[in-house]
Amino acid sequence: MTSSNHNSLSKKKKLFLSLFSTLLLVATVAAIVVGVNSHKKNSTGENNASSLSHHSHTIIKNACSSTFYPELCFSAISSEPGITNKVTNHKDVIELSLNITTRAVEHNYFTVEKLQNKKGLTKREKIALHDCLETIDETLEELKEAFEDLKLYPQKKSLYQHADDLKTLISAAITNQVTCLDGFSHEGADKTVRKALEQGQIHVEHMCSNALAMTKNMTDTDIANYEQNMIMDGNNNNRKLMMDFNEGAIQWPEWISAADRRLLQAPAVTPDVVVAADGSGDFKTVSAAVDAAPLKSSKRFVIRIKAGVYRENVDVPKKKINIMFLGDGRTNTIITGSRNVVDGSTTFHSATVAVVGGQFLARDIAFQNTAGPSKHQAVALRVGGDLSAFYNCDILAYQDTLYVHNNRQFFVNCLISGTVDFIFGNSAVVLQNCDIHARLPNSGQKNMVTAQGRVDPNQNTGIVIHKCRIGATKDLEPVKKSFPTYLGRPWKEYSRTVIMQTTISDVIDPIGWHEWNGDFALNTLVYREYQNNGPGSGTSKRVAWKGFKVITNAAEAHAFTPGSFIAGSTWLGSTGFPFSLGL
């Protein structure tokens, strides 16, 4: 190798080393810059996460502050994984609450299933556990529907309908927890099984209560803001229209008789199947016809039940919606049974006909339980199907005749007759233009027309008796002074019953209402009377309880009309039955 080549190579090597050093320096500086920027970015991200976490917790705290069990509310929701990415507003908190509650309900289901395998269970305990599985299953459906409805809030429906639907679903879920436990209250031996269930059921009840309180708080606020904006925009008439739920409602002139209204509003119905005990129809039993009905049908499935006495217990399950029972007249078509508590049933299970599927209708038919007053609780008809209505029906039994279990219901032109607590439950129900008759009980018994079961003041539930006639059956009338009869007593702590524009006979004791047990619920119940008439309607000698009040303001009474209390204008028109939405 020559000297010139060596010098040239040496120069190239120095140049390469110089360039490498420069590149290394640039890379090092770049790395430092990137590192600093990265550190800044991470630091900012951490700060954002910390800020977001604090922000989420503040939203949760604020939402939970409106509940009856705020500590349970906050701890359950804030301990959810990835909470910082899930909570940006009040609605998110409710959605999380419903999801957490659903998991707790599923856990309770497995607890009940395990208990079913326990040895030495009585007949009633087995039935009560089966009732719990049914009510738990219904709760899961209700929470699912509430969650789906909440996802669409507030765009899918009017604010008022959204609010009513959500409160109805969560109120029903609360009632189901109580119903499960109530099945174990008939005998001392039941207490062992009840104790094994109690914690889980009460936990779910409290979680549902929290979801209901937050839902009510959110919807009340949104409605108030909406109404304020309407006022500011000068749309007062529109506001009243929305509040009354009166869009498209049928209002009959006073000069059209009740009979003519029925003819005008009750069109002919074409049956899908016919039930006839003599074999001349498609089925011999009502139960077989219900089994044949499609699942979750959007079209009404009409079951024509021909004249006859059907001795069977009929269940319309949750998945069978839009079914109608069409009878040949309330004195001709009778579904009858005799299940009762004394012979080993639960109250819930004793129903001759139990309706759980929504949008159920019945017309011109009688529901009966013939167990008699000595058999204690014996239900003729239990209704839990949302938006169910009954027209020209008889509901006949003794103790616990009509179990208005949960959801929204309407009874018109019906006869309900019984003795102790004969209209009871925790639905939102209006009985309009009905005959409500106390009948002869056992010696020493008192008659109670109602026993309403609201357990939470945020539940939109209650029994409303509107434009009805409260009296006595022929067997009670001659001896009515020997058997005191009262308008109602508080089955649960926030019991709510309203009697409006009703004719009350002197079968009702002047004091009006009766306690359940000492001073239980006398301060928290909501008992109201408004513009009633008849010899038993005088209020001067009524009870002096904090929870009782005579309504003098029409606006206050209006809240309990079918239009407001059960959102009547959104669904009663589709029944084909007569109704009046207002006072």
XYZ file of N, CA and C in Angstrom, residues 418-422 438-449 476 479-488 506-514:
111
model
N -114.668 -8.341 48.344
C -113.859 -9.130 49.265
C -113.988 -8.656 50.698
N -113.073 -9.119 51.545
C -113.140 -8.795 52.980
C -111.879 -8.061 53.440
N -110.864 -8.792 53.832
C -109.657 -8.200 54.414
C -108.661 -7.820 53.309
N -108.249 -6.548 53.262
C -107.214 -6.093 52.312
C -107.537 -6.530 50.880
N -108.774 -6.370 50.462
C -109.160 -7.059 49.222
C -108.722 -6.368 47.935
N -117.526 -4.487 49.965
C -117.108 -5.318 51.091
C -118.166 -6.396 51.291
N -117.710 -7.609 51.665
C -118.661 -8.696 51.870
C -118.546 -9.249 53.286
N -119.387 -10.170 53.640
C -119.440 -10.693 55.006
C -118.179 -11.497 55.332
N -117.400 -11.042 56.331
C -116.187 -11.768 56.702
C -116.478 -12.790 57.806
N -115.429 -13.408 58.319
C -115.581 -14.288 59.471
C -115.895 -13.482 60.722
N -116.460 -14.125 61.695
C -116.757 -13.468 62.962
C -115.482 -12.876 63.566
N -115.576 -11.619 63.984
C -114.430 -10.952 64.595
C -113.499 -10.261 63.621
N -113.701 -10.460 62.335
C -112.837 -9.822 61.329
C -113.335 -8.417 60.980
N -112.405 -7.579 60.569
C -112.730 -6.256 60.037
C -112.442 -6.270 58.542
N -113.242 -5.555 57.784
C -113.008 -5.424 56.344
C -112.096 -4.243 56.054
N -111.119 -4.453 55.175
C -110.228 -3.388 54.707
C -110.290 -3.361 53.184
N -110.749 -2.253 52.638
C -110.872 -2.172 51.173
C -109.502 -2.246 50.519
N -123.659 -8.670 53.633
C -123.084 -7.803 54.669
C -124.032 -6.676 55.078
N -126.022 -6.621 58.400
C -125.251 -6.778 59.649
C -123.987 -5.917 59.646
N -123.963 -4.894 58.806
C -122.745 -4.103 58.616
C -122.239 -3.440 59.893
N -123.137 -3.143 60.847
C -122.708 -2.502 62.089
C -121.886 -3.450 62.962
N -121.994 -4.740 62.710
C -121.239 -5.743 63.477
C -119.873 -6.048 62.870
N -119.641 -5.571 61.662
C -118.381 -5.845 60.968
C -117.815 -4.531 60.416
N -116.993 -3.827 61.213
C -116.447 -2.536 60.768
C -115.694 -2.673 59.441
N -115.905 -1.719 58.569
C -115.231 -1.696 57.269
C -114.506 -0.360 57.099
N -113.266 -0.423 56.613
C -112.431 0.769 56.484
C -111.908 0.894 55.050
N -111.549 2.109 54.693
C -111.047 2.370 53.332
C -109.690 1.724 53.084
N -108.922 1.541 54.145
C -107.629 0.898 53.956
C -106.759 0.946 55.186
N -122.522 4.090 53.849
C -122.277 4.100 55.287
C -121.709 2.778 55.802
N -121.324 1.881 54.902
C -120.604 0.682 55.338
C -119.222 1.069 55.873
N -118.705 2.202 55.412
C -117.390 2.670 55.856
C -117.523 3.382 57.193
N -116.691 2.979 58.144
C -116.668 3.598 59.471
C -116.311 5.081 59.341
N -116.927 5.951 60.134
C -116.642 7.398 60.022
C -115.163 7.760 60.165
N -114.400 6.933 60.894
C -112.972 7.239 61.060
C -112.207 6.988 59.755
N -112.781 6.196 58.881
C -112.270 6.048 57.519
C -111.183 5.019 57.314
N -110.108 5.145 58.091
C -108.905 4.347 57.853
C -108.507 3.607 59.130
N -107.698 2.562 58.981
C -107.320 1.752 60.141
C -105.804 1.556 60.160
